[in-house]
mmCIF file of C-alpha atoms in Angstrom:
data_model
loop_
_atom_site.group_PDB
_atom_site.id
_atom_site.type_symbol
_atom_site.label_atom_id
_atom_site.label_comp_id
_atom_site.label_asym_id
_atom_site.label_seq_id
_atom_site.Cartn_x
_atom_site.Cartn_y
_atom_site.Cartn_z
ATOM 1 C CA UNK A 1 -10.874 27.111 -20.733
ATOM 2 C CA UNK A 2 -10.973 30.911 -20.877
ATOM 3 C CA UNK A 3 -7.618 32.527 -20.176
ATOM 4 C CA UNK A 4 -7.220 35.087 -17.445
ATOM 5 C CA UNK A 5 -7.151 38.822 -18.117
ATOM 6 C CA UNK A 6 -5.509 39.686 -14.787
ATOM 7 C CA UNK A 7 -3.087 42.595 -14.546
ATOM 8 C CA UNK A 8 -0.390 40.115 -13.515
ATOM 9 C CA UNK A 9 0.210 36.404 -13.091
ATOM 10 C CA UNK A 10 0.390 35.203 -9.486
ATOM 11 C CA UNK A 11 3.299 32.784 -9.261
ATOM 12 C CA UNK A 12 2.577 31.871 -5.651
ATOM 13 C CA UNK A 13 1.374 28.703 -3.875
ATOM 14 C CA UNK A 14 -2.113 30.155 -3.345
ATOM 15 C CA UNK A 15 -3.923 32.454 -3.601
ATOM 16 C CA UNK A 16 -3.110 31.839 -7.222
ATOM 17 C CA UNK A 17 -4.105 32.961 -10.674
ATOM 18 C CA UNK A 18 -7.607 31.712 -11.461
ATOM 19 C CA UNK A 19 -9.505 31.520 -14.729
ATOM 20 C CA UNK A 20 -11.902 34.264 -15.757
ATOM 21 C CA UNK A 21 -14.725 31.716 -15.578
ATOM 22 C CA UNK A 22 -13.934 30.826 -11.954
ATOM 23 C CA UNK A 23 -13.973 34.514 -11.058
ATOM 24 C CA UNK A 24 -17.186 35.067 -13.020
ATOM 25 C CA UNK A 25 -18.907 32.355 -10.973
ATOM 26 C CA UNK A 26 -18.783 34.727 -7.982
ATOM 27 C CA UNK A 27 -20.931 37.386 -9.681
ATOM 28 C CA UNK A 28 -24.215 35.948 -8.409
ATOM 29 C CA UNK A 29 -25.672 35.923 -4.894
ATOM 30 C CA UNK A 30 -26.910 32.669 -3.356
ATOM 31 C CA UNK A 31 -29.425 31.914 -0.622
ATOM 32 C CA UNK A 32 -27.949 29.451 1.852
ATOM 33 C CA UNK A 33 -31.346 27.886 2.602
ATOM 34 C CA UNK A 34 -32.107 26.868 -0.977
ATOM 35 C CA UNK A 35 -31.659 23.360 -2.359
ATOM 36 C CA UNK A 36 -29.996 24.729 -5.492
ATOM 37 C CA UNK A 37 -27.131 25.895 -3.274
ATOM 38 C CA UNK A 38 -26.929 23.239 -0.550
ATOM 39 C CA UNK A 39 -27.836 20.135 -2.544
ATOM 40 C CA UNK A 40 -26.776 21.142 -6.036
ATOM 41 C CA UNK A 41 -23.505 22.852 -5.136
ATOM 42 C CA UNK A 42 -22.274 22.029 -1.613
ATOM 43 C CA UNK A 43 -23.254 18.362 -1.651
ATOM 44 C CA UNK A 44 -21.856 17.918 -5.152
ATOM 45 C CA UNK A 45 -18.548 19.447 -4.017
ATOM 46 C CA UNK A 46 -18.403 17.146 -0.991
ATOM 47 C CA UNK A 47 -18.952 14.064 -3.135
ATOM 48 C CA UNK A 48 -16.471 15.173 -5.790
ATOM 49 C CA UNK A 49 -13.773 15.795 -3.187
ATOM 50 C CA UNK A 50 -14.075 12.253 -1.879
ATOM 51 C CA UNK A 51 -13.852 10.900 -5.446
ATOM 52 C CA UNK A 52 -10.706 12.938 -6.036
ATOM 53 C CA UNK A 53 -9.163 11.715 -2.791
ATOM 54 C CA UNK A 54 -9.694 7.963 -2.987
ATOM 55 C CA UNK A 55 -11.274 5.016 -4.754
ATOM 56 C CA UNK A 56 -11.887 3.367 -1.384
ATOM 57 C CA UNK A 57 -15.228 3.350 0.387
ATOM 58 C CA UNK A 58 -15.812 4.711 3.872
ATOM 59 C CA UNK A 59 -14.607 8.295 3.399
ATOM 60 C CA UNK A 60 -16.528 11.530 3.776
ATOM 61 C CA UNK A 61 -15.792 15.242 3.521
ATOM 62 C CA UNK A 62 -16.625 18.391 5.427
ATOM 63 C CA UNK A 63 -16.124 22.010 4.353
ATOM 64 C CA UNK A 64 -14.966 24.603 6.895
ATOM 65 C CA UNK A 65 -15.031 28.406 6.699
ATOM 66 C CA UNK A 66 -11.694 30.193 6.874
ATOM 67 C CA UNK A 67 -8.104 29.575 5.881
ATOM 68 C CA UNK A 68 -6.347 26.263 5.474
ATOM 69 C CA UNK A 69 -4.739 26.731 8.875
ATOM 70 C CA UNK A 70 -8.211 27.063 10.425
ATOM 71 C CA UNK A 71 -9.101 23.622 9.118
ATOM 72 C CA UNK A 72 -5.799 22.183 10.340
ATOM 73 C CA UNK A 73 -6.661 23.585 13.762
ATOM 74 C CA UNK A 74 -10.228 22.274 13.508
ATOM 75 C CA UNK A 75 -8.893 18.805 12.733
ATOM 76 C CA UNK A 76 -6.257 18.656 15.460
ATOM 77 C CA UNK A 77 -8.632 20.229 17.980
ATOM 78 C CA UNK A 78 -11.534 17.917 17.142
ATOM 79 C CA UNK A 79 -9.722 14.605 16.695
ATOM 80 C CA UNK A 80 -7.482 14.478 19.770
ATOM 81 C CA UNK A 81 -8.744 13.459 23.223
ATOM 82 C CA UNK A 82 -7.079 14.503 26.467
ATOM 83 C CA UNK A 83 -5.474 11.058 26.638
ATOM 84 C CA UNK A 84 -3.968 11.224 23.144
ATOM 85 C CA UNK A 85 -0.527 12.388 22.076
ATOM 86 C CA UNK A 86 0.397 13.910 18.721
ATOM 87 C CA UNK A 87 3.688 13.472 16.881
ATOM 88 C CA UNK A 88 4.307 16.354 14.463
ATOM 89 C CA UNK A 89 6.871 15.915 11.686
ATOM 90 C CA UNK A 90 8.205 19.406 10.964
ATOM 91 C CA UNK A 91 10.689 20.511 8.318
ATOM 92 C CA UNK A 92 9.215 23.910 7.605
ATOM 93 C CA UNK A 93 6.798 26.653 8.600
ATOM 94 C CA UNK A 94 3.627 24.639 8.146
ATOM 95 C CA UNK A 95 4.790 21.602 10.079
ATOM 96 C CA UNK A 96 5.886 23.996 12.813
ATOM 97 C CA UNK A 97 2.427 25.567 12.756
ATOM 98 C CA UNK A 98 0.866 22.180 13.553
ATOM 99 C CA UNK A 99 3.006 22.000 16.662
ATOM 100 C CA UNK A 100 2.032 25.547 17.578
ATOM 101 C CA UNK A 101 -1.649 24.640 17.225
ATOM 102 C CA UNK A 102 -1.191 21.668 19.562
ATOM 103 C CA UNK A 103 0.564 23.952 22.045
ATOM 104 C CA UNK A 104 -2.230 26.544 21.916
ATOM 105 C CA UNK A 105 -4.850 23.831 22.439
ATOM 106 C CA UNK A 106 -2.845 22.257 25.272
ATOM 107 C CA UNK A 107 -2.661 18.925 23.467
ATOM 108 C CA UNK A 108 0.112 16.566 24.505
ATOM 109 C CA UNK A 109 2.534 16.500 21.599
ATOM 110 C CA UNK A 110 6.090 15.981 20.428
ATOM 111 C CA UNK A 111 7.605 17.783 17.436
ATOM 112 C CA UNK A 112 10.428 16.180 15.482
ATOM 113 C CA UNK A 113 12.167 19.299 14.198
ATOM 114 C CA UNK A 114 14.237 18.780 11.089
ATOM 115 C CA UNK A 115 16.150 21.388 9.141
ATOM 116 C CA UNK A 116 14.072 23.104 6.493
ATOM 117 C CA UNK A 117 16.195 21.446 3.803
ATOM 118 C CA UNK A 118 16.183 18.022 5.497
ATOM 119 C CA UNK A 119 14.169 15.144 4.084
ATOM 120 C CA UNK A 120 12.254 13.216 6.785
ATOM 121 C CA UNK A 121 12.683 9.440 6.666
ATOM 122 C CA UNK A 122 10.449 6.578 7.667
ATOM 123 C CA UNK A 123 13.214 5.283 9.948
ATOM 124 C CA UNK A 124 13.235 8.509 11.955
ATOM 125 C CA UNK A 125 9.476 8.297 12.499
ATOM 126 C CA UNK A 126 9.580 4.582 13.284
ATOM 127 C CA UNK A 127 12.265 5.108 15.924
ATOM 128 C CA UNK A 128 10.194 7.770 17.696
ATOM 129 C CA UNK A 129 6.979 5.746 17.588
ATOM 130 C CA UNK A 130 8.741 2.640 18.868
ATOM 131 C CA UNK A 131 10.353 4.600 21.709
ATOM 132 C CA UNK A 132 7.111 6.296 22.814
ATOM 133 C CA UNK A 133 4.025 4.105 22.805
ATOM 134 C CA UNK A 134 1.888 6.953 24.188
ATOM 135 C CA UNK A 135 1.821 8.597 20.736
ATOM 136 C CA UNK A 136 -1.574 7.977 19.130
ATOM 137 C CA UNK A 137 -1.594 10.388 16.161
ATOM 138 C CA UNK A 138 0.963 11.547 13.596
ATOM 139 C CA UNK A 139 0.670 14.785 11.591
ATOM 140 C CA UNK A 140 2.804 16.054 8.732
ATOM 141 C CA UNK A 141 2.771 18.262 5.651
ATOM 142 C CA UNK A 142 2.849 16.735 2.157
ATOM 143 C CA UNK A 143 4.292 19.662 0.193
ATOM 144 C CA UNK A 144 6.188 22.006 2.508
ATOM 145 C CA UNK A 145 5.959 25.277 0.602
ATOM 146 C CA UNK A 146 8.543 26.881 2.890
ATOM 147 C CA UNK A 147 11.104 25.357 0.532
ATOM 148 C CA UNK A 148 9.046 23.507 -2.092
ATOM 149 C CA UNK A 149 9.999 20.091 -0.697
ATOM 150 C CA UNK A 150 7.707 17.130 -1.363
ATOM 151 C CA UNK A 151 7.789 14.941 1.729
ATOM 152 C CA UNK A 152 7.747 11.105 1.490
ATOM 153 C CA UNK A 153 4.207 10.438 2.641
ATOM 154 C CA UNK A 154 3.923 6.867 1.326
ATOM 155 C CA UNK A 155 6.867 5.570 3.363
ATOM 156 C CA UNK A 156 5.863 7.477 6.487
ATOM 157 C CA UNK A 157 2.192 6.491 6.221
ATOM 158 C CA UNK A 158 3.294 2.868 6.021
ATOM 159 C CA UNK A 159 5.233 3.235 9.282
ATOM 160 C CA UNK A 160 2.309 4.987 10.965
ATOM 161 C CA UNK A 161 -0.343 2.502 9.887
ATOM 162 C CA UNK A 162 1.677 -0.629 10.698
ATOM 163 C CA UNK A 163 1.793 0.730 14.260
ATOM 164 C CA UNK A 164 -1.962 1.444 14.299
ATOM 165 C CA UNK A 165 -1.648 5.218 14.719
ATOM 166 C CA UNK A 166 -4.025 7.840 13.294
ATOM 167 C CA UNK A 167 -2.548 9.715 10.318
ATOM 168 C CA UNK A 168 -3.291 13.411 9.720
ATOM 169 C CA UNK A 169 -1.979 14.925 6.477
ATOM 170 C CA UNK A 170 -1.795 18.593 5.560
ATOM 171 C CA UNK A 171 -2.096 18.331 1.770
ATOM 172 C CA UNK A 172 -2.879 22.004 1.438
ATOM 173 C CA UNK A 173 -0.655 22.724 -1.551
ATOM 174 C CA UNK A 174 -0.691 19.295 -3.188
ATOM 175 C CA UNK A 175 -4.246 17.949 -3.276
ATOM 176 C CA UNK A 176 -5.709 18.214 -6.747
ATOM 177 C CA UNK A 177 -2.294 18.741 -8.318
ATOM 178 C CA UNK A 178 -0.421 15.582 -7.307
ATOM 179 C CA UNK A 179 -2.047 12.144 -7.637
ATOM 180 C CA UNK A 180 -2.635 10.390 -4.331
ATOM 181 C CA UNK A 181 -5.169 7.955 -2.874
ATOM 182 C CA UNK A 182 -5.651 8.524 0.834
ATOM 183 C CA UNK A 183 -7.386 5.168 1.196
ATOM 184 C CA UNK A 184 -4.375 3.371 -0.247
ATOM 185 C CA UNK A 185 -2.061 5.351 2.008
ATOM 186 C CA UNK A 186 -4.174 4.797 5.115
ATOM 187 C CA UNK A 187 -4.624 8.502 5.825
ATOM 188 C CA UNK A 188 -7.403 9.144 8.339
ATOM 189 C CA UNK A 189 -7.729 12.927 7.977
ATOM 190 C CA UNK A 190 -6.505 14.992 5.016
ATOM 191 C CA UNK A 191 -6.786 18.777 4.931
ATOM 192 C CA UNK A 192 -6.630 21.057 1.909
ATOM 193 C CA UNK A 193 -7.906 24.429 0.767
ATOM 194 C CA UNK A 194 -10.071 25.921 -1.978
ATOM 195 C CA UNK A 195 -7.347 28.260 -3.262
ATOM 196 C CA UNK A 196 -4.660 25.732 -4.154
ATOM 197 C CA UNK A 197 -4.368 23.083 -6.880
ATOM 198 C CA UNK A 198 -8.085 22.821 -7.575
ATOM 199 C CA UNK A 199 -7.659 26.481 -8.524
ATOM 200 C CA UNK A 200 -10.479 28.131 -6.614
ATOM 201 C CA UNK A 201 -10.316 31.285 -4.487
ATOM 202 C CA UNK A 202 -9.696 31.759 -0.733
ATOM 203 C CA UNK A 203 -12.537 31.515 1.761
ATOM 204 C CA UNK A 204 -12.845 27.922 2.915
ATOM 205 C CA UNK A 205 -10.886 24.727 3.346
ATOM 206 C CA UNK A 206 -11.971 21.111 3.662
ATOM 207 C CA UNK A 207 -11.216 17.859 5.428
ATOM 208 C CA UNK A 208 -11.580 14.449 3.807
ATOM 209 C CA UNK A 209 -11.814 11.858 6.553
ATOM 210 C CA UNK A 210 -12.294 8.197 7.225
ATOM 211 C CA UNK A 211 -15.909 8.269 8.367
ATOM 212 C CA UNK A 212 -15.431 5.704 11.121
ATOM 213 C CA UNK A 213 -12.766 7.940 12.683
ATOM 214 C CA UNK A 214 -14.757 11.155 12.265
ATOM 215 C CA UNK A 215 -17.743 9.526 13.967
ATOM 216 C CA UNK A 216 -15.615 9.117 17.102
ATOM 217 C CA UNK A 217 -15.011 12.867 17.377
ATOM 218 C CA UNK A 218 -18.339 13.908 18.902
ATOM 219 C CA UNK A 219 -17.795 16.158 21.894
ATOM 220 C CA UNK A 220 -14.009 16.368 21.529
ATOM 221 C CA UNK A 221 -13.691 19.812 19.948
ATOM 222 C CA UNK A 222 -11.920 22.552 21.862
ATOM 223 C CA UNK A 223 -13.693 25.289 19.882
ATOM 224 C CA UNK A 224 -17.290 26.046 18.954
ATOM 225 C CA UNK A 225 -16.670 27.422 15.465
ATOM 226 C CA UNK A 226 -13.913 24.892 14.681
ATOM 227 C CA UNK A 227 -15.850 21.796 15.734
ATOM 228 C CA UNK A 228 -15.177 19.484 12.810
ATOM 229 C CA UNK A 229 -17.651 16.837 13.916
ATOM 230 C CA UNK A 230 -20.498 19.314 14.473
ATOM 231 C CA UNK A 231 -19.936 20.896 11.055
ATOM 232 C CA UNK A 232 -19.938 17.458 9.425
ATOM 233 C CA UNK A 233 -23.123 16.426 11.229
ATOM 234 C CA UNK A 234 -24.888 19.616 10.134
ATOM 235 C CA UNK A 235 -23.949 18.975 6.508
ATOM 236 C CA UNK A 236 -24.887 15.309 6.753
ATOM 237 C CA UNK A 237 -28.269 15.898 8.370
ATOM 238 C CA UNK A 238 -29.279 19.012 6.433
ATOM 239 C CA UNK A 239 -27.994 18.156 2.946
ATOM 240 C CA UNK A 240 -25.084 20.556 2.726
ATOM 241 C CA UNK A 241 -26.177 23.244 5.192
ATOM 242 C CA UNK A 242 -23.324 25.034 6.959
ATOM 243 C CA UNK A 243 -23.602 25.630 10.736
ATOM 244 C CA UNK A 244 -22.680 29.293 10.422
ATOM 245 C CA UNK A 245 -22.504 31.721 7.494
ATOM 246 C CA UNK A 246 -21.413 29.942 4.331
ATOM 247 C CA UNK A 247 -18.852 31.667 2.060
ATOM 248 C CA UNK A 248 -21.269 31.320 -0.854
ATOM 249 C CA UNK A 249 -19.301 33.130 -3.551
ATOM 250 C CA UNK A 250 -16.126 31.199 -2.800
ATOM 251 C CA UNK A 251 -18.051 27.932 -2.768
ATOM 252 C CA UNK A 252 -19.647 28.670 -6.131
ATOM 253 C CA UNK A 253 -16.233 29.526 -7.595
ATOM 254 C CA UNK A 254 -14.861 26.227 -6.273
ATOM 255 C CA UNK A 255 -17.728 24.339 -7.907
ATOM 256 C CA UNK A 256 -16.698 25.906 -11.226
ATOM 257 C CA UNK A 257 -13.051 25.079 -10.536
ATOM 258 C CA UNK A 258 -13.915 21.395 -10.080
ATOM 259 C CA UNK A 259 -15.719 21.441 -13.435
ATOM 260 C CA UNK A 260 -12.598 22.925 -15.041
ATOM 261 C CA UNK A 261 -10.347 20.337 -13.389
ATOM 262 C CA UNK A 262 -12.439 17.641 -15.076
ATOM 263 C CA UNK A 263 -12.361 19.507 -18.387
ATOM 264 C CA UNK A 264 -8.578 19.620 -18.235
ATOM 265 C CA UNK A 265 -8.474 15.850 -17.843
ATOM 266 C CA UNK A 266 -8.310 15.376 -14.077
ATOM 267 C CA UNK A 267 -5.534 15.366 -11.508
ATOM 268 C CA UNK A 268 -3.078 13.318 -13.586
ATOM 269 C CA UNK A 269 -3.228 15.749 -16.514
ATOM 270 C CA UNK A 270 -2.986 18.791 -14.247
ATOM 271 C CA UNK A 271 -0.041 17.179 -12.485
ATOM 272 C CA UNK A 272 1.758 16.816 -15.813
ATOM 273 C CA UNK A 273 1.153 20.498 -16.597
ATOM 274 C CA UNK A 274 2.590 21.502 -13.235
ATOM 275 C CA UNK A 275 5.585 19.196 -13.750
ATOM 276 C CA UNK A 276 6.247 20.754 -17.155
ATOM 277 C CA UNK A 277 5.912 24.249 -15.697
ATOM 278 C CA UNK A 278 8.360 23.458 -12.920
ATOM 279 C CA UNK A 279 10.877 21.812 -15.250
ATOM 280 C CA UNK A 280 10.843 24.827 -17.580
ATOM 281 C CA UNK A 281 11.130 27.164 -14.608
ATOM 282 C CA UNK A 282 14.145 25.415 -13.075
ATOM 283 C CA UNK A 283 15.985 24.916 -16.352
ATOM 284 C CA UNK A 284 15.313 28.503 -17.423
ATOM 285 C CA UNK A 285 16.429 29.952 -14.109
ATOM 286 C CA UNK A 286 19.577 27.831 -14.059
ATOM 287 C CA UNK A 287 20.424 29.031 -17.559
ATOM 288 C CA UNK A 288 20.258 32.572 -16.180
ATOM 289 C CA UNK A 289 22.686 31.671 -13.387
ATOM 290 C CA UNK A 290 20.239 31.100 -10.515
ATOM 291 C CA UNK A 291 20.652 28.102 -8.175
ATOM 292 C CA UNK A 292 17.932 26.092 -6.471
ATOM 293 C CA UNK A 293 17.870 25.819 -2.688
ATOM 294 C CA UNK A 294 17.061 22.086 -2.799
ATOM 295 C CA UNK A 295 18.511 19.313 -4.905
ATOM 296 C CA UNK A 296 16.169 18.488 -7.765
ATOM 297 C CA UNK A 297 15.196 15.066 -6.348
ATOM 298 C CA UNK A 298 13.501 16.893 -3.442
ATOM 299 C CA UNK A 299 11.474 19.302 -5.598
ATOM 300 C CA UNK A 300 7.718 19.398 -5.802
ATOM 301 C CA UNK A 301 5.853 20.583 -8.901
ATOM 302 C CA UNK A 302 4.191 23.282 -6.771
ATOM 303 C CA UNK A 303 6.778 25.923 -5.843
ATOM 304 C CA UNK A 304 10.566 26.219 -6.066
ATOM 305 C CA UNK A 305 13.014 28.121 -3.867
ATOM 306 C CA UNK A 306 15.946 29.878 -5.559
ATOM 307 C CA UNK A 307 18.979 31.246 -3.765
ATOM 308 C CA UNK A 308 19.225 35.007 -4.007
ATOM 309 C CA UNK A 309 22.062 36.463 -6.087
ATOM 310 C CA UNK A 310 25.057 37.453 -3.988
ATOM 311 C CA UNK A 311 25.744 40.568 -6.058
ATOM 312 C CA UNK A 312 25.890 43.636 -3.737
ATOM 313 C CA UNK A 313 23.375 45.517 -5.897
ATOM 314 C CA UNK A 314 20.719 42.816 -5.668
ATOM 315 C CA UNK A 315 17.643 43.660 -3.598
ATOM 316 C CA UNK A 316 14.593 41.371 -3.576
ATOM 317 C CA UNK A 317 12.079 44.204 -3.323
ATOM 318 C CA UNK A 318 13.516 45.945 -6.386
ATOM 319 C CA UNK A 319 13.585 42.651 -8.303
ATOM 320 C CA UNK A 320 10.021 41.892 -7.180
ATOM 321 C CA UNK A 321 8.747 45.267 -8.352
ATOM 322 C CA UNK A 322 10.568 44.933 -11.689
ATOM 323 C CA UNK A 323 8.753 41.657 -12.342
ATOM 324 C CA UNK A 324 5.396 42.869 -11.033
ATOM 325 C CA UNK A 325 5.518 45.904 -13.308
ATOM 326 C CA UNK A 326 6.054 43.481 -16.201
ATOM 327 C CA UNK A 327 3.148 41.219 -15.243
ATOM 328 C CA UNK A 328 4.556 38.582 -12.863
ATOM 329 C CA UNK A 329 4.327 38.310 -9.069
ATOM 330 C CA UNK A 330 6.793 36.033 -7.251
ATOM 331 C CA UNK A 331 7.145 35.192 -3.549
ATOM 332 C CA UNK A 332 9.713 36.157 -0.886
ATOM 333 C CA UNK A 333 11.727 33.429 0.792
ATOM 334 C CA UNK A 334 10.761 31.836 4.096
ATOM 335 C CA UNK A 335 13.839 29.772 4.917
ATOM 336 C CA UNK A 336 15.473 30.811 8.185
ATOM 337 C CA UNK A 337 19.113 30.139 7.269
ATOM 338 C CA UNK A 338 19.223 30.956 3.540
ATOM 339 C CA UNK A 339 18.559 34.102 1.538
ATOM 340 C CA UNK A 340 16.192 32.987 -1.197
ATOM 341 C CA UNK A 341 12.957 33.693 -3.034
ATOM 342 C CA UNK A 342 10.228 31.399 -4.310
ATOM 343 C CA UNK A 343 8.378 31.000 -7.598
ATOM 344 C CA UNK A 344 5.195 28.945 -7.820
ATOM 345 C CA UNK A 345 3.754 27.509 -11.002
ATOM 346 C CA UNK A 346 0.309 26.248 -10.019
ATOM 347 C CA UNK A 347 -2.996 27.865 -10.934
ATOM 348 C CA UNK A 348 -4.016 29.030 -14.397
ATOM 349 C CA UNK A 349 -0.370 28.954 -15.495
ATOM 350 C CA UNK A 350 0.930 27.165 -18.584
ATOM 351 C CA UNK A 351 4.329 26.465 -20.184
ATOM 352 C CA UNK A 352 4.057 29.542 -22.408
ATOM 353 C CA UNK A 353 3.616 31.645 -19.265
ATOM 354 C CA UNK A 354 6.789 30.171 -17.750
ATOM 355 C CA UNK A 355 8.716 30.855 -20.950
ATOM 356 C CA UNK A 356 7.498 34.459 -20.870
ATOM 357 C CA UNK A 357 8.540 34.725 -17.226
ATOM 358 C CA UNK A 358 12.069 33.547 -17.963
ATOM 359 C CA UNK A 359 12.361 36.098 -20.773
ATOM 360 C CA UNK A 360 11.158 38.848 -18.433
ATOM 361 C CA UNK A 361 13.544 37.808 -15.651
ATOM 362 C CA UNK A 362 16.416 37.959 -18.126
ATOM 363 C CA UNK A 363 15.603 41.602 -18.812
ATOM 364 C CA UNK A 364 15.014 42.409 -15.113
ATOM 365 C CA UNK A 365 18.389 41.394 -13.672
ATOM 366 C CA UNK A 366 19.336 45.026 -13.116
ATOM 367 C CA UNK A 367 22.247 44.130 -10.837
ATOM 368 C CA UNK A 368 24.163 42.786 -13.832
ATOM 369 C CA UNK A 369 23.927 46.144 -15.592
ATOM 370 C CA UNK A 370 27.273 47.829 -14.951
ATOM 371 C CA UNK A 371 26.081 51.231 -16.224
#
């Protein structure tokens, strides 16, 4: 796989650093009416996504223009009827956004709001579902990149499915980088994005759904452009045709990214690379005196939050610019009650890159220079 020649390495949870070959795939224009685009690219992507998501039969996929949040909104707005009620499990920005979407769409909902550093438990969800039998759907985030926490989807999915509720999972930052089988877990709708662990570029997201559930969604959508069912039907009936303008260059880059995921060895191998990256990152940062926001048993291999130094001379913007000038871009913190910053390690990033980062951070800790 050709290494990137970017001016810096993006150590963020997406957009992320992509390979030169993924970027090069965008250097050609495509006609959206031609079979070599719709059948040979879009339909191949749709089939490959389902294969990545589950070994079970009965699942389908639909691609949607826009950001990951647009597809979360398309899903919530197209799946829920006026008689349904949504339970949102929130322990960060992206869980909170699901609740905000439901509020905007005037969908009956209840948000269980946990602290951003609090691990949701199956017991908490079970208690709410057992106390309120009007809840029909449950939505949560797999990897909450607000902190880097990996939420316990297996235990919570088990609670949801034993009570015959519909499960919606935002796997934006985890799908393609953490092994999971949505059929085994009983997930009905899973949402992710092109610019995350499959290592494509921004421009569209996708929903992998249990077909029998998606078929029930006709006429439910609260938006024309974000009608998940209508988009799926158009792709089904016209062999990959998008209802409105297709983000062709992004789609072609994603097709290349799927090829490169296979070349690397698949999700399990990529997961191991991310795990190694994250281990080297945490151990290297701790050796430099930094502390993680979360205990290590709550970490994901996607992104890690570090508490900011308490030294009076420390300023995140200065630290950020020091690193950027030396070829590395990190992320500001998003936690409401802790001063921290985040470093991601997904994308075209390898252990040698993490080792270089640690060496650069060591030379960029200007606040420790007493001169």
